[in-house]
Amino acid sequence: MEFKHVSVLYNEVLENLNIRENKIYMDATIGGAGHSKGIAKILNNSGLLIGIDQDKDAIKKSQEVLSEYENVKLFNTNYKNFEEILDSLHIKKVDGILLDLGVSSYQFDKGERGFSYRFDSELDMRMDKSSPLTAKTIVNEYSKDELYRIIKEYGEENWAKRISEFIVQERKIKKINTTFDLVEVIKKAVPKGARRDGPHPAKRAFQALRIEVNDELNVLKKSIYKFVERLNPGGRLAIISFHSLEDRIVKNAFRYLYSDCVCPPEQIICTCDKKREIEIITRKPIVPTKEEIKNNNRSHSAKLRVAEKLEVSHDEENNC
């Protein structure tokens, strides 16, 4: 199956990254290189474009898409390792970073990857296929309380308790090996009335398992601050999220980085020494137009937030 992924908010991303020739940009979740090809065109073989993805298929596709450009370096790893990549290239700071979160259309539509409840396959859900943890391991080995926490917290699922109980009951009879095995358990757990309204009954639980398998939220929380540290003054960080948990993390991180003081409100004198590090470019997130949603329904929940690194003291080091 060919790696296909429609780049969400394509024009909005390119405009808000403020791309300039002879500068360094990083696409930390390059996917099918849709956004990156736009960045590369603007750079016009000047500067450098760094692409990162933990999915080998994404890197292979990116190599094809960007083959005409010489100023591109691609790395097959999780974006949490981006600092090691920059250090290996002897680069201290970059001028723009893009993070397009979530799962690509290719990963959803390639049934054997186990991301989708629409295809029957092994319960996998790994973005990095070399990782030892799979959704099947979680479903069959995690305790009832652990399953409840994951499905409730990461899936925001109202029926998390019943689903976790039914999973534990079912696996006593036989192992839950496939996506359809799990879908059937979830359908038994969620009452018919609840199943008639809203999304597919397995949607939230599958999202929760995928997040746990790939440690998505923890990686995002830790990385945002490091991204800003490695931006040149005037450099921008653009993040596209696809559900409220991701967006909340981005919004709160930007709010903290924008703050001049984080002392308690009742404290009269500031003692925290906190300094504002960014300007928030998007006071409200940029969302897809009706036309984009019509052409690509998977874009409907996308939100783009952008921040710009503020000027720092003159002794701050620039790129090597």
Coordinates of C-alpha atoms in Angstrom, one line a residue:
M1 CA 0.0 0.0 0.0
E2 CA 1.3 3.4 -1.0
F3 CA 2.0 5.9 1.8
K4 CA -0.7 8.5 1.4
H5 CA -1.4 11.3 3.7
V6 CA -3.2 14.6 3.0
S7 CA -1.4 17.5 4.8
V8 CA -3.8 19.3 7.0
L9 CA -3.8 23.2 7.2
Y10 CA -1.0 23.1 4.5
N11 CA -1.1 26.8 3.5
E12 CA -1.7 28.0 7.1
V13 CA 1.4 26.0 8.3
L14 CA 3.7 27.4 5.6
E15 CA 2.5 31.0 6.2
N16 CA 2.8 30.8 10.0
L17 CA 6.2 29.2 10.0
N18 CA 7.6 32.3 8.4
I19 CA 10.0 30.3 6.3
R20 CA 13.1 32.2 5.0
E21 CA 15.9 31.1 2.7
N22 CA 19.2 30.0 4.2
K23 CA 17.6 29.1 7.5
I24 CA 17.2 25.8 9.3
Y25 CA 13.8 24.1 9.7
M26 CA 12.7 20.8 11.3
D27 CA 9.6 18.8 10.5
A28 CA 9.6 16.6 13.6
T29 CA 6.8 14.3 12.4
I30 CA 7.4 14.3 8.7
G31 CA 4.9 11.6 7.7
G32 CA 4.5 11.7 3.9
A33 CA 6.5 15.0 3.6
G34 CA 3.5 17.0 2.4
H35 CA 4.3 20.0 4.6
S36 CA 8.1 19.4 4.2
K37 CA 7.9 19.6 0.4
G38 CA 6.3 23.1 0.8
I39 CA 9.1 24.1 3.2
A40 CA 11.8 22.7 0.8
K41 CA 10.3 24.6 -2.2
I42 CA 10.5 27.9 -0.2
L43 CA 14.1 27.2 0.9
N44 CA 15.0 26.5 -2.7
N45 CA 18.0 24.3 -1.9
S46 CA 19.3 26.8 0.6
G47 CA 19.6 26.4 4.4
L48 CA 18.6 22.9 5.7
L49 CA 15.4 20.9 6.2
I50 CA 15.6 18.2 8.9
G51 CA 12.9 15.5 8.8
I52 CA 12.1 13.1 11.6
D53 CA 9.7 10.2 11.9
Q54 CA 9.6 7.0 13.9
D55 CA 7.8 5.2 11.1
K56 CA 10.2 3.7 8.6
D57 CA 7.5 3.8 5.9
A58 CA 7.2 7.5 6.4
I59 CA 10.9 8.0 6.0
K60 CA 10.9 5.9 2.8
K61 CA 8.1 8.0 1.4
S62 CA 9.8 11.3 2.4
Q63 CA 12.9 10.2 0.6
E64 CA 10.9 9.8 -2.6
V65 CA 9.0 13.1 -2.2
L66 CA 12.0 15.2 -1.4
S67 CA 14.5 13.4 -3.7
E68 CA 14.9 16.6 -5.9
Y69 CA 16.2 18.6 -2.9
E70 CA 19.8 18.5 -1.7
N71 CA 19.4 20.4 1.5
V72 CA 17.4 17.6 3.4
K73 CA 18.4 15.2 6.1
L74 CA 16.0 12.5 7.3
F75 CA 16.1 10.6 10.6
N76 CA 14.1 7.5 11.6
T77 CA 13.5 8.1 15.3
N78 CA 11.0 9.5 17.7
Y79 CA 11.0 13.3 17.8
K80 CA 11.8 13.2 21.5
N81 CA 15.4 12.5 20.3
F82 CA 15.6 15.6 18.2
E83 CA 18.3 17.2 20.4
E84 CA 20.6 14.3 19.7
I85 CA 20.0 14.8 16.0
L86 CA 20.8 18.5 16.2
D87 CA 24.0 17.8 18.2
S88 CA 25.1 15.2 15.7
L89 CA 24.8 17.8 13.0
H90 CA 26.6 20.4 15.1
I91 CA 23.5 22.6 15.1
K92 CA 22.6 24.6 18.3
K93 CA 19.5 26.4 17.1
V94 CA 17.0 26.1 14.3
D95 CA 14.6 28.7 12.8
G96 CA 11.4 26.8 12.8
I97 CA 9.9 23.5 14.0
L98 CA 6.7 21.8 12.8
L99 CA 4.9 19.1 14.8
D100 CA 1.9 17.4 13.1
L101 CA 0.6 15.1 15.8
G102 CA -1.6 12.0 15.6
V103 CA -1.8 9.1 13.1
S104 CA -1.4 9.5 9.4
S105 CA -4.1 8.3 6.9
Y106 CA -1.6 5.7 5.8
Q107 CA -1.3 4.2 9.3
F108 CA -5.1 4.2 9.8
D109 CA -5.8 2.7 6.4
K110 CA -3.1 0.0 6.4
G111 CA -5.1 -2.5 8.3
E112 CA -2.2 -4.7 9.5
R113 CA -0.9 -1.8 11.6
G114 CA -3.8 -2.3 14.0
F115 CA -4.7 1.4 14.5
S116 CA -8.2 1.1 13.1
Y117 CA -11.4 -0.6 14.4
R118 CA -12.5 -0.7 10.7
F119 CA -10.0 -3.5 9.7
D120 CA -9.4 -6.9 11.3
S121 CA -5.8 -7.3 12.2
E122 CA -3.4 -8.0 15.0
L123 CA -3.7 -5.5 17.9
D124 CA -0.5 -3.5 17.3
M125 CA -0.8 0.3 17.1
R126 CA 3.0 0.9 17.2
M127 CA 4.2 3.9 15.2
D128 CA 7.7 2.5 15.7
K129 CA 7.4 -1.1 14.8
S130 CA 10.6 -2.0 16.7
S131 CA 9.1 -1.0 20.0
P132 CA 8.3 -4.0 22.2
L133 CA 4.9 -2.6 23.6
T134 CA 1.8 -3.3 21.5
A135 CA -1.9 -2.8 22.1
K136 CA -2.3 -6.6 22.4
T137 CA 0.1 -6.6 25.4
I138 CA -1.8 -3.8 27.1
V139 CA -5.2 -5.4 26.6
N140 CA -4.2 -8.8 27.7
E141 CA -1.7 -8.0 30.5
Y142 CA -2.6 -4.7 32.1
S143 CA -4.7 -4.8 35.3
K144 CA -8.4 -3.7 35.3
D145 CA -7.4 -0.5 37.1
E146 CA -4.7 0.3 34.6
L147 CA -7.0 -0.3 31.7
Y148 CA -9.7 1.9 33.3
R149 CA -7.2 4.7 33.8
I150 CA -5.9 4.6 30.2
I151 CA -9.3 4.4 28.6
K152 CA -10.8 7.1 30.9
E153 CA -7.8 9.5 30.8
Y154 CA -6.6 9.1 27.2
G155 CA -9.9 8.2 25.6
E156 CA -12.2 10.4 27.7
E157 CA -14.6 7.4 27.5
N158 CA -17.7 7.5 29.7
W159 CA -17.9 3.7 29.6
A160 CA -14.3 3.1 30.6
K161 CA -15.1 1.2 33.7
R162 CA -17.4 -1.3 32.0
I163 CA -15.0 -1.7 29.0
S164 CA -12.1 -2.5 31.3
E165 CA -14.2 -4.9 33.3
F166 CA -15.4 -6.7 30.1
I167 CA -11.9 -6.9 28.7
V168 CA -10.6 -8.6 31.9
Q169 CA -13.6 -11.0 31.8
E170 CA -13.1 -11.8 28.1
R171 CA -9.4 -12.5 28.3
K172 CA -10.0 -15.1 31.1
I173 CA -11.9 -17.1 28.4
K174 CA -9.6 -16.4 25.5
K175 CA -6.8 -14.0 24.5
I176 CA -7.8 -10.8 22.8
N177 CA -5.6 -10.9 19.7
T178 CA -7.2 -8.8 17.0
T179 CA -8.8 -5.4 16.5
F180 CA -12.2 -7.1 15.8
D181 CA -11.8 -9.2 19.0
L182 CA -11.5 -6.0 20.9
V183 CA -14.3 -4.3 19.0
E184 CA -16.7 -7.1 20.0
V185 CA -15.8 -6.8 23.6
I186 CA -16.4 -3.0 23.6
K187 CA -19.7 -3.5 21.9
K188 CA -20.8 -5.9 24.6
A189 CA -19.7 -3.4 27.3
V190 CA -21.3 -0.3 25.8
P191 CA -25.1 -0.3 26.1
K192 CA -27.1 -0.3 22.8
G193 CA -28.6 3.1 23.5
A194 CA -25.1 4.7 23.9
R195 CA -23.9 2.9 20.7
R196 CA -26.7 4.4 18.6
D197 CA -25.6 8.0 19.3
G198 CA -22.2 9.5 18.6
P199 CA -19.0 8.0 17.1
H200 CA -18.1 4.3 16.7
P201 CA -18.2 2.7 20.2
A202 CA -14.6 1.6 19.9
K203 CA -13.2 5.0 18.8
R204 CA -12.2 6.4 22.2
A205 CA -10.8 3.2 23.5
F206 CA -8.7 2.7 20.4
Q207 CA -7.4 6.3 20.7
A208 CA -6.5 5.6 24.4
L209 CA -4.6 2.4 23.6
R210 CA -2.7 4.1 20.7
I211 CA -1.6 7.0 23.0
E212 CA -0.5 4.5 25.7
V213 CA 1.4 2.3 23.2
N214 CA 3.3 5.3 21.8
D215 CA 3.6 7.3 25.0
E216 CA 2.3 10.3 22.9
L217 CA 1.2 12.7 25.6
N218 CA 4.3 12.4 27.8
V219 CA 6.6 12.8 24.8
L220 CA 4.7 15.9 23.8
K221 CA 4.7 17.5 27.3
K222 CA 8.5 17.0 27.6
S223 CA 9.4 18.1 24.1
I224 CA 7.6 21.5 23.8
Y225 CA 9.9 23.3 26.2
K226 CA 13.0 21.7 24.6
F227 CA 11.8 22.8 21.2
V228 CA 11.6 26.4 22.3
E229 CA 15.0 26.2 23.9
R230 CA 16.5 25.1 20.5
L231 CA 14.9 27.9 18.5
N232 CA 16.7 31.0 17.3
P233 CA 15.1 34.3 18.3
G234 CA 12.3 34.9 15.8
G235 CA 12.1 31.2 15.2
R236 CA 8.6 29.6 15.3
L237 CA 7.1 26.5 16.7
A238 CA 3.9 25.3 14.9
I239 CA 2.0 22.4 16.4
I240 CA -1.1 20.7 14.9
S241 CA -3.2 18.7 17.3
F242 CA -6.2 16.5 16.7
H243 CA -7.9 16.0 20.0
S244 CA -8.5 18.0 23.2
L245 CA -5.8 16.2 25.3
E246 CA -3.0 17.2 22.8
D247 CA -4.4 20.7 22.4
R248 CA -4.7 21.3 26.1
I249 CA -1.0 20.4 26.6
V250 CA 0.1 22.7 23.8
K251 CA -2.1 25.6 25.1
N252 CA -0.9 25.2 28.7
A253 CA 2.8 25.0 27.6
F254 CA 2.5 28.1 25.5
R255 CA 0.7 29.9 28.3
Y256 CA 3.6 29.0 30.7
L257 CA 6.3 30.0 28.2
Y258 CA 4.5 33.3 27.7
S259 CA 4.3 34.2 31.4
D260 CA 6.6 36.7 33.0
C261 CA 5.8 35.4 36.5
V262 CA 4.5 32.1 37.9
C263 CA 4.4 33.1 41.6
P264 CA 1.2 32.5 43.5
P265 CA -1.3 35.4 43.0
E266 CA -1.3 36.3 46.7
Q267 CA 2.5 36.7 46.7
I268 CA 3.3 40.5 46.5
I269 CA 6.9 40.3 45.4
C270 CA 8.0 38.0 42.5
T271 CA 10.7 35.5 43.4
C272 CA 10.4 33.0 40.6
D273 CA 12.7 34.8 38.1
K274 CA 10.5 33.5 35.3
K275 CA 11.0 35.4 32.0
R276 CA 8.7 35.4 29.0
E277 CA 10.2 33.2 26.3
I278 CA 7.7 33.4 23.5
E279 CA 5.1 35.5 21.7
I280 CA 1.9 33.6 21.0
I281 CA 1.1 34.1 17.3
T282 CA -2.2 32.3 17.4
R283 CA -4.4 33.6 20.3
K284 CA -7.0 31.3 19.0
P285 CA -6.0 28.1 17.2
I286 CA -6.3 28.1 13.4
V287 CA -8.8 25.5 12.3
P288 CA -9.6 24.1 8.8
T289 CA -12.0 25.8 6.5
K290 CA -15.3 24.2 5.5
E291 CA -13.8 23.5 2.1
E292 CA -10.8 21.6 3.6
I293 CA -13.1 19.6 5.9
K294 CA -15.3 18.7 2.9
N295 CA -12.2 17.6 0.9
N296 CA -10.6 15.8 3.8
N297 CA -12.9 14.9 6.6
R298 CA -10.0 13.7 8.9
S299 CA -9.0 17.4 9.2
H300 CA -12.2 18.4 11.0
S301 CA -10.6 18.2 14.5
A302 CA -7.3 19.8 13.6
K303 CA -6.0 22.8 15.5
L304 CA -2.9 24.8 14.7
R305 CA -1.1 26.8 17.4
V306 CA 2.0 28.8 16.7
A307 CA 4.6 30.5 19.0
E308 CA 7.6 32.7 18.2
K309 CA 10.8 32.7 20.3
L310 CA 11.6 36.1 21.7
E311 CA 14.9 37.9 21.5
V312 CA 17.4 36.8 24.0
S313 CA 20.5 38.4 25.5
H314 CA 23.4 39.1 23.1
D315 CA 25.6 36.4 24.7
E316 CA 23.1 33.7 23.6
E317 CA 24.8 31.4 21.1
N318 CA 23.6 31.2 17.6
N319 CA 23.9 28.3 15.1
C320 CA 27.3 26.6 14.8

